[in-house]
Amino acid sequence: MLNISITDEAAARLRAILNEENDEACIRVRETKIGTACKSKVVLRLSIDQREDEDVKGEAESLPFVASPEIMDQYGESFSVFLDENKTPAVSALN
């Protein structure tokens, strides 16, 4: 099971974003590569997506979250969602 802790501000921002999507939309915890060449790194990010059959589901503040089994294997099952310095929803692993 995917465990998500979320701040009130991040929940409000994500709820507003999801309200513009279809009823099937969910919030995906995913990896992304930022930077280039030897200065690149892999970070966790959030994106609006559709659930896939193999996804692990979770919920926080009535918001649907998903992650792939590979993300769960690598980072564990607990994540924290908050607003970063740019007031953008961000995620970090708690394990």
Tab-separated table of N, CA, C and O in Angstrom:
chain	number	residue	atom	x	y	z
A	1	MET	N	0.840	-1.187	0.000
A	1	MET	CA	0.000	0.000	0.000
A	1	MET	C	0.878	1.240	0.000
A	1	MET	O	1.904	1.295	0.665
A	2	LEU	N	0.474	2.236	-0.715
A	2	LEU	CA	1.171	3.505	-0.829
A	2	LEU	C	0.704	4.423	0.299
A	2	LEU	O	-0.487	4.697	0.434
A	3	ASN	N	1.624	4.862	1.141
A	3	ASN	CA	1.310	5.755	2.263
A	3	ASN	C	1.789	7.158	1.938
A	3	ASN	O	2.972	7.361	1.699
A	4	ILE	N	0.867	8.115	1.976
A	4	ILE	CA	1.175	9.497	1.636
A	4	ILE	C	0.811	10.398	2.803
A	4	ILE	O	-0.313	10.355	3.304
A	5	SER	N	1.771	11.216	3.238
A	5	SER	CA	1.444	12.308	4.156
A	5	SER	C	1.516	13.583	3.318
A	5	SER	O	2.392	13.721	2.459
A	6	ILE	N	0.583	14.498	3.541
A	6	ILE	CA	0.485	15.673	2.676
A	6	ILE	C	0.119	16.895	3.500
A	6	ILE	O	-0.676	16.806	4.438
A	7	THR	N	0.723	18.030	3.163
A	7	THR	CA	0.368	19.270	3.848
A	7	THR	C	-0.967	19.777	3.305
A	7	THR	O	-1.363	19.448	2.177
A	8	ASP	N	-1.646	20.582	4.089
A	8	ASP	CA	-2.929	21.145	3.660
A	8	ASP	C	-2.777	21.982	2.396
A	8	ASP	O	-3.624	21.931	1.497
A	9	GLU	N	-1.697	22.751	2.315
A	9	GLU	CA	-1.469	23.613	1.150
A	9	GLU	C	-1.251	22.790	-0.114
A	9	GLU	O	-1.767	23.124	-1.182
A	10	ALA	N	-0.476	21.721	-0.008
A	10	ALA	CA	-0.236	20.863	-1.171
A	10	ALA	C	-1.519	20.156	-1.588
A	10	ALA	O	-1.805	20.032	-2.779
A	11	ALA	N	-2.313	19.718	-0.622
A	11	ALA	CA	-3.586	19.061	-0.936
A	11	ALA	C	-4.510	20.016	-1.680
A	11	ALA	O	-5.144	19.636	-2.674
A	12	ALA	N	-4.585	21.256	-1.237
A	12	ALA	CA	-5.450	22.237	-1.902
A	12	ALA	C	-4.986	22.479	-3.334
A	12	ALA	O	-5.805	22.545	-4.264
A	13	ARG	N	-3.674	22.612	-3.537
A	13	ARG	CA	-3.139	22.852	-4.878
A	13	ARG	C	-3.413	21.660	-5.789
A	13	ARG	O	-3.848	21.809	-6.930
A	14	LEU	N	-3.164	20.442	-5.307
A	14	LEU	CA	-3.399	19.250	-6.124
A	14	LEU	C	-4.885	19.036	-6.398
A	14	LEU	O	-5.260	18.618	-7.497
A	15	ARG	N	-5.735	19.346	-5.437
A	15	ARG	CA	-7.177	19.225	-5.643
A	15	ARG	C	-7.623	20.162	-6.770
A	15	ARG	O	-8.423	19.780	-7.636
A	16	ALA	N	-7.104	21.388	-6.789
A	16	ALA	CA	-7.446	22.339	-7.846
A	16	ALA	C	-6.988	21.829	-9.207
A	16	ALA	O	-7.701	21.966	-10.208
A	17	ILE	N	-5.799	21.245	-9.264
A	17	ILE	CA	-5.291	20.693	-10.523
A	17	ILE	C	-6.156	19.526	-10.983
A	17	ILE	O	-6.537	19.432	-12.150
A	18	LEU	N	-6.502	18.615	-10.063
A	18	LEU	CA	-7.315	17.445	-10.434
A	18	LEU	C	-8.720	17.834	-10.862
A	18	LEU	O	-9.331	17.140	-11.671
A	19	ASN	N	-9.248	18.927	-10.335
A	19	ASN	CA	-10.593	19.377	-10.721
A	19	ASN	C	-10.677	19.709	-12.197
A	19	ASN	O	-11.766	19.705	-12.768
A	20	GLU	N	-9.544	20.007	-12.825
A	20	GLU	CA	-9.517	20.310	-14.261
A	20	GLU	C	-9.340	19.063	-15.119
A	20	GLU	O	-9.359	19.148	-16.338
A	21	GLU	N	-9.150	17.912	-14.484
A	21	GLU	CA	-8.919	16.653	-15.194
A	21	GLU	C	-10.188	15.810	-15.201
A	21	GLU	O	-11.181	16.138	-14.544
A	22	ASN	N	-10.148	14.676	-15.900
A	22	ASN	CA	-11.292	13.771	-15.908
A	22	ASN	C	-11.336	12.966	-14.605
A	22	ASN	O	-10.395	12.980	-13.815
A	23	ASP	N	-12.431	12.265	-14.387
A	23	ASP	CA	-12.642	11.525	-13.142
A	23	ASP	C	-11.662	10.377	-12.937
A	23	ASP	O	-11.510	9.890	-11.823
A	24	GLU	N	-11.009	9.933	-13.998
A	24	GLU	CA	-10.062	8.823	-13.919
A	24	GLU	C	-8.656	9.268	-13.514
A	24	GLU	O	-7.793	8.443	-13.262
A	25	ALA	N	-8.416	10.565	-13.471
A	25	ALA	CA	-7.070	11.084	-13.216
A	25	ALA	C	-6.629	10.803	-11.779
A	25	ALA	O	-7.441	10.769	-10.854
A	26	CYS	N	-5.337	10.599	-11.626
A	26	CYS	CA	-4.744	10.402	-10.308
A	26	CYS	C	-3.378	11.093	-10.291
A	26	CYS	O	-2.913	11.599	-11.298
A	27	ILE	N	-2.763	11.100	-9.128
A	27	ILE	CA	-1.465	11.746	-8.957
A	27	ILE	C	-0.405	10.649	-8.867
A	27	ILE	O	-0.472	9.801	-7.982
A	28	ARG	N	0.534	10.682	-9.786
A	28	ARG	CA	1.561	9.645	-9.860
A	28	ARG	C	2.856	10.127	-9.215
A	28	ARG	O	3.343	11.215	-9.500
A	29	VAL	N	3.420	9.284	-8.346
A	29	VAL	CA	4.773	9.487	-7.833
A	29	VAL	C	5.690	8.804	-8.835
A	29	VAL	O	5.545	7.623	-9.118
A	30	ARG	N	6.634	9.575	-9.401
A	30	ARG	CA	7.493	9.029	-10.456
A	30	ARG	C	8.901	9.586	-10.319
A	30	ARG	O	9.146	10.538	-9.591
A	31	GLU	N	9.810	8.953	-11.025
A	31	GLU	CA	11.188	9.438	-11.120
A	31	GLU	C	11.332	10.242	-12.400
A	31	GLU	O	10.699	9.939	-13.403
A	32	THR	N	12.191	11.233	-12.349
A	32	THR	CA	12.544	11.959	-13.555
A	32	THR	C	14.001	12.382	-13.462
A	32	THR	O	14.528	12.583	-12.371
A	33	LYS	N	14.628	12.473	-14.606
A	33	LYS	CA	16.030	12.885	-14.669
A	33	LYS	C	16.074	14.377	-14.951
A	33	LYS	O	15.401	14.857	-15.871
A	34	ILE	N	16.837	15.104	-14.149
A	34	ILE	CA	17.009	16.528	-14.396
A	34	ILE	C	18.494	16.806	-14.631
A	34	ILE	O	19.353	16.109	-14.120
A	35	GLY	N	18.772	17.823	-15.424
A	35	GLY	CA	20.152	18.146	-15.757
A	35	GLY	C	20.612	17.355	-16.961
A	35	GLY	O	19.865	16.587	-17.553
A	36	THR	N	21.872	17.554	-17.307
A	36	THR	CA	22.438	16.866	-18.456
A	36	THR	C	23.802	16.292	-18.119
A	36	THR	O	24.492	16.764	-17.218
A	37	ALA	N	24.156	15.283	-18.851
A	37	ALA	CA	25.474	14.625	-18.775
A	37	ALA	C	25.863	14.317	-17.336
A	37	ALA	O	25.067	13.773	-16.588
A	38	CYS	N	27.072	14.684	-16.956
A	38	CYS	CA	27.570	14.317	-15.627
A	38	CYS	C	26.929	15.134	-14.510
A	38	CYS	O	27.094	14.821	-13.334
A	39	LYS	N	26.172	16.162	-14.844
A	39	LYS	CA	25.491	16.970	-13.837
A	39	LYS	C	24.021	16.581	-13.683
A	39	LYS	O	23.259	17.279	-13.036
A	40	SER	N	23.622	15.464	-14.261
A	40	SER	CA	22.229	15.036	-14.156
A	40	SER	C	22.013	14.243	-12.872
A	40	SER	O	22.955	13.699	-12.288
A	41	LYS	N	20.773	14.217	-12.425
A	41	LYS	CA	20.401	13.409	-11.275
A	41	LYS	C	18.948	12.988	-11.423
A	41	LYS	O	18.176	13.594	-12.161
A	42	VAL	N	18.586	11.943	-10.714
A	42	VAL	CA	17.224	11.423	-10.732
A	42	VAL	C	16.532	11.908	-9.464
A	42	VAL	O	17.086	11.801	-8.365
A	43	VAL	N	15.335	12.473	-9.632
A	43	VAL	CA	14.560	12.975	-8.495
A	43	VAL	C	13.132	12.447	-8.579
A	43	VAL	O	12.674	12.025	-9.640
A	44	LEU	N	12.447	12.483	-7.455
A	44	LEU	CA	11.034	12.129	-7.429
A	44	LEU	C	10.199	13.352	-7.784
A	44	LEU	O	10.503	14.460	-7.347
A	45	ARG	N	9.147	13.133	-8.550
A	45	ARG	CA	8.233	14.204	-8.946
A	45	ARG	C	6.808	13.670	-8.900
A	45	ARG	O	6.575	12.465	-8.789
A	46	LEU	N	5.855	14.571	-9.018
A	46	LEU	CA	4.445	14.222	-9.118
A	46	LEU	C	3.955	14.585	-10.507
A	46	LEU	O	4.398	15.577	-11.084
A	47	SER	N	3.032	13.795	-11.036
A	47	SER	CA	2.406	14.125	-12.312
A	47	SER	C	0.964	13.643	-12.283
A	47	SER	O	0.611	12.750	-11.519
A	48	ILE	N	0.141	14.256	-13.110
A	48	ILE	CA	-1.243	13.816	-13.272
A	48	ILE	C	-1.225	12.729	-14.340
A	48	ILE	O	-0.626	12.891	-15.400
A	49	ASP	N	-1.884	11.607	-14.050
A	49	ASP	CA	-1.801	10.456	-14.938
A	49	ASP	C	-3.063	9.622	-14.783
A	49	ASP	O	-3.960	9.961	-14.009
A	50	GLN	N	-3.110	8.518	-15.488
A	50	GLN	CA	-4.161	7.512	-15.356
A	50	GLN	C	-3.580	6.297	-14.654
A	50	GLN	O	-2.400	5.975	-14.843
A	51	ARG	N	-4.376	5.627	-13.855
A	51	ARG	CA	-3.913	4.435	-13.146
A	51	ARG	C	-3.723	3.278	-14.122
A	51	ARG	O	-4.505	3.089	-15.040
A	52	GLU	N	-2.646	2.530	-13.908
A	52	GLU	CA	-2.387	1.316	-14.678
A	52	GLU	C	-2.626	0.119	-13.771
A	52	GLU	O	-2.546	0.233	-12.547
A	53	ASP	N	-2.899	-1.035	-14.356
A	53	ASP	CA	-3.267	-2.223	-13.583
A	53	ASP	C	-2.244	-2.593	-12.515
A	53	ASP	O	-2.607	-2.981	-11.413
A	54	GLU	N	-0.959	-2.456	-12.816
A	54	GLU	CA	0.071	-2.892	-11.873
A	54	GLU	C	0.391	-1.844	-10.806
A	54	GLU	O	1.148	-2.110	-9.871
A	55	ASP	N	-0.166	-0.651	-10.903
A	55	ASP	CA	0.129	0.418	-9.952
A	55	ASP	C	-0.311	0.083	-8.533
A	55	ASP	O	-1.310	-0.605	-8.318
A	56	VAL	N	0.451	0.600	-7.582
A	56	VAL	CA	0.088	0.524	-6.172
A	56	VAL	C	-0.678	1.808	-5.864
A	56	VAL	O	-0.238	2.901	-6.226
A	57	LYS	N	-1.831	1.675	-5.213
A	57	LYS	CA	-2.694	2.827	-4.956
A	57	LYS	C	-2.572	3.296	-3.511
A	57	LYS	O	-2.244	2.534	-2.621
A	58	GLY	N	-2.880	4.566	-3.319
A	58	GLY	CA	-2.958	5.158	-1.995
A	58	GLY	C	-3.857	6.373	-2.062
A	58	GLY	O	-4.246	6.822	-3.143
A	59	GLU	N	-4.182	6.909	-0.907
A	59	GLU	CA	-5.042	8.086	-0.853
A	59	GLU	C	-4.620	8.948	0.321
A	59	GLU	O	-4.235	8.443	1.371
A	60	ALA	N	-4.701	10.255	0.125
A	60	ALA	CA	-4.434	11.211	1.197
A	60	ALA	C	-5.335	12.413	0.971
A	60	ALA	O	-5.406	12.935	-0.147
A	61	GLU	N	-6.036	12.830	2.000
A	61	GLU	CA	-6.951	13.974	1.889
A	61	GLU	C	-7.920	13.804	0.715
A	61	GLU	O	-8.213	14.753	-0.004
A	62	SER	N	-8.405	12.571	0.527
A	62	SER	CA	-9.342	12.222	-0.547
A	62	SER	C	-8.748	12.396	-1.946
A	62	SER	O	-9.479	12.470	-2.928
A	63	LEU	N	-7.432	12.463	-2.051
A	63	LEU	CA	-6.761	12.555	-3.340
A	63	LEU	C	-6.178	11.191	-3.705
A	63	LEU	O	-5.523	10.559	-2.873
A	64	PRO	N	-6.392	10.737	-4.946
A	64	PRO	CA	-5.868	9.431	-5.360
A	64	PRO	C	-4.409	9.520	-5.809
A	64	PRO	O	-4.057	10.323	-6.674
A	65	PHE	N	-3.558	8.706	-5.217
A	65	PHE	CA	-2.144	8.622	-5.574
A	65	PHE	C	-1.841	7.221	-6.082
A	65	PHE	O	-2.455	6.245	-5.636
A	66	VAL	N	-0.877	7.126	-6.999
A	66	VAL	CA	-0.392	5.838	-7.488
A	66	VAL	C	1.118	5.894	-7.650
A	66	VAL	O	1.704	6.973	-7.793
A	67	ALA	N	1.730	4.725	-7.627
A	67	ALA	CA	3.156	4.576	-7.930
A	67	ALA	C	3.349	3.194	-8.534
A	67	ALA	O	2.605	2.254	-8.225
A	68	SER	N	4.336	3.073	-9.369
A	68	SER	CA	4.642	1.769	-9.962
A	68	SER	C	5.309	0.888	-8.908
A	68	SER	O	5.915	1.391	-7.959
A	69	PRO	N	5.222	-0.420	-9.077
A	69	PRO	CA	5.924	-1.319	-8.156
A	69	PRO	C	7.430	-1.040	-8.110
A	69	PRO	O	8.051	-1.180	-7.059
A	70	GLU	N	8.014	-0.604	-9.227
A	70	GLU	CA	9.445	-0.309	-9.259
A	70	GLU	C	9.791	0.879	-8.352
A	70	GLU	O	10.827	0.860	-7.668
A	71	ILE	N	8.957	1.885	-8.339
A	71	ILE	CA	9.167	3.036	-7.437
A	71	ILE	C	9.077	2.570	-5.991
A	71	ILE	O	9.891	2.954	-5.148
A	72	MET	N	8.101	1.723	-5.699
A	72	MET	CA	7.928	1.216	-4.333
A	72	MET	C	9.139	0.377	-3.919
A	72	MET	O	9.611	0.491	-2.789
A	73	ASP	N	9.645	-0.448	-4.826
A	73	ASP	CA	10.817	-1.271	-4.522
A	73	ASP	C	12.037	-0.409	-4.224
A	73	ASP	O	12.821	-0.709	-3.333
A	74	GLN	N	12.200	0.666	-4.970
A	74	GLN	CA	13.380	1.501	-4.824
A	74	GLN	C	13.286	2.475	-3.647
A	74	GLN	O	14.270	2.694	-2.944
A	75	TYR	N	12.102	3.066	-3.408
A	75	TYR	CA	11.985	4.143	-2.422
A	75	TYR	C	11.155	3.779	-1.194
A	75	TYR	O	11.056	4.584	-0.268
A	76	GLY	N	10.519	2.633	-1.188
A	76	GLY	CA	9.670	2.252	-0.070
A	76	GLY	C	8.223	2.637	-0.323
A	76	GLY	O	7.853	3.010	-1.431
A	77	GLU	N	7.409	2.566	0.716
A	77	GLU	CA	5.979	2.790	0.529
A	77	GLU	C	5.481	4.098	1.110
A	77	GLU	O	4.309	4.445	0.950
A	78	SER	N	6.329	4.878	1.761
A	78	SER	CA	5.887	6.109	2.422
A	78	SER	C	6.527	7.339	1.789
A	78	SER	O	7.751	7.395	1.614
A	79	PHE	N	5.675	8.321	1.475
A	79	PHE	CA	6.118	9.547	0.822
A	79	PHE	C	5.469	10.754	1.485
A	79	PHE	O	4.364	10.657	2.021
A	80	SER	N	6.154	11.881	1.423
A	80	SER	CA	5.651	13.142	1.940
A	80	SER	C	5.444	14.095	0.770
A	80	SER	O	6.333	14.244	-0.071
A	81	VAL	N	4.268	14.732	0.726
A	81	VAL	CA	3.953	15.686	-0.340
A	81	VAL	C	3.799	17.062	0.304
A	81	VAL	O	3.105	17.217	1.307
A	82	PHE	N	4.440	18.060	-0.293
A	82	PHE	CA	4.480	19.412	0.273
A	82	PHE	C	4.639	20.406	-0.867
A	82	PHE	O	4.837	20.012	-2.020
A	83	LEU	N	4.572	21.697	-0.570
A	83	LEU	CA	4.862	22.714	-1.571
A	83	LEU	C	6.321	23.110	-1.444
A	83	LEU	O	6.815	23.366	-0.342
A	84	ASP	N	7.024	23.163	-2.579
A	84	ASP	CA	8.433	23.566	-2.545
A	84	ASP	C	8.551	25.090	-2.486
A	84	ASP	O	7.549	25.803	-2.362
A	85	GLU	N	9.764	25.593	-2.611
A	85	GLU	CA	9.994	27.036	-2.507
A	85	GLU	C	9.304	27.834	-3.604
A	85	GLU	O	9.059	29.020	-3.467
A	86	ASN	N	8.933	27.170	-4.703
A	86	ASN	CA	8.207	27.818	-5.800
A	86	ASN	C	6.699	27.638	-5.679
A	86	ASN	O	5.965	27.929	-6.622
A	87	LYS	N	6.260	27.096	-4.545
A	87	LYS	CA	4.829	26.821	-4.287
A	87	LYS	C	4.265	25.782	-5.248
A	87	LYS	O	3.108	25.780	-5.611
A	88	THR	N	5.146	24.846	-5.659
A	88	THR	CA	4.779	23.744	-6.543
A	88	THR	C	4.739	22.461	-5.713
A	88	THR	O	5.622	22.235	-4.899
A	89	PRO	N	3.720	21.599	-5.910
A	89	PRO	CA	3.702	20.342	-5.177
A	89	PRO	C	4.958	19.524	-5.450
A	89	PRO	O	5.379	19.364	-6.590
A	90	ALA	N	5.569	19.025	-4.385
A	90	ALA	CA	6.789	18.236	-4.471
A	90	ALA	C	6.624	16.998	-3.591
A	90	ALA	O	5.740	16.927	-2.757
A	91	VAL	N	7.518	16.013	-3.786
A	91	VAL	CA	7.422	14.760	-3.054
A	91	VAL	C	8.806	14.311	-2.621
A	91	VAL	O	9.796	14.571	-3.300
A	92	SER	N	8.856	13.662	-1.465
A	92	SER	CA	10.095	13.032	-1.023
A	92	SER	C	9.754	11.700	-0.369
A	92	SER	O	8.668	11.524	0.201
A	93	ALA	N	10.680	10.743	-0.494
A	93	ALA	CA	10.510	9.433	0.129
A	93	ALA	C	10.789	9.561	1.614
A	93	ALA	O	11.679	10.313	2.033
A	94	LEU	N	10.058	8.820	2.430
A	94	LEU	CA	10.244	8.871	3.881
A	94	LEU	C	11.045	7.694	4.402
A	94	LEU	O	11.336	7.628	5.581
A	95	ASN	N	11.396	6.748	3.542
A	95	ASN	CA	12.132	5.563	3.986
A	95	ASN	C	13.611	5.736	3.859
A	95	ASN	O	14.140	6.418	3.108
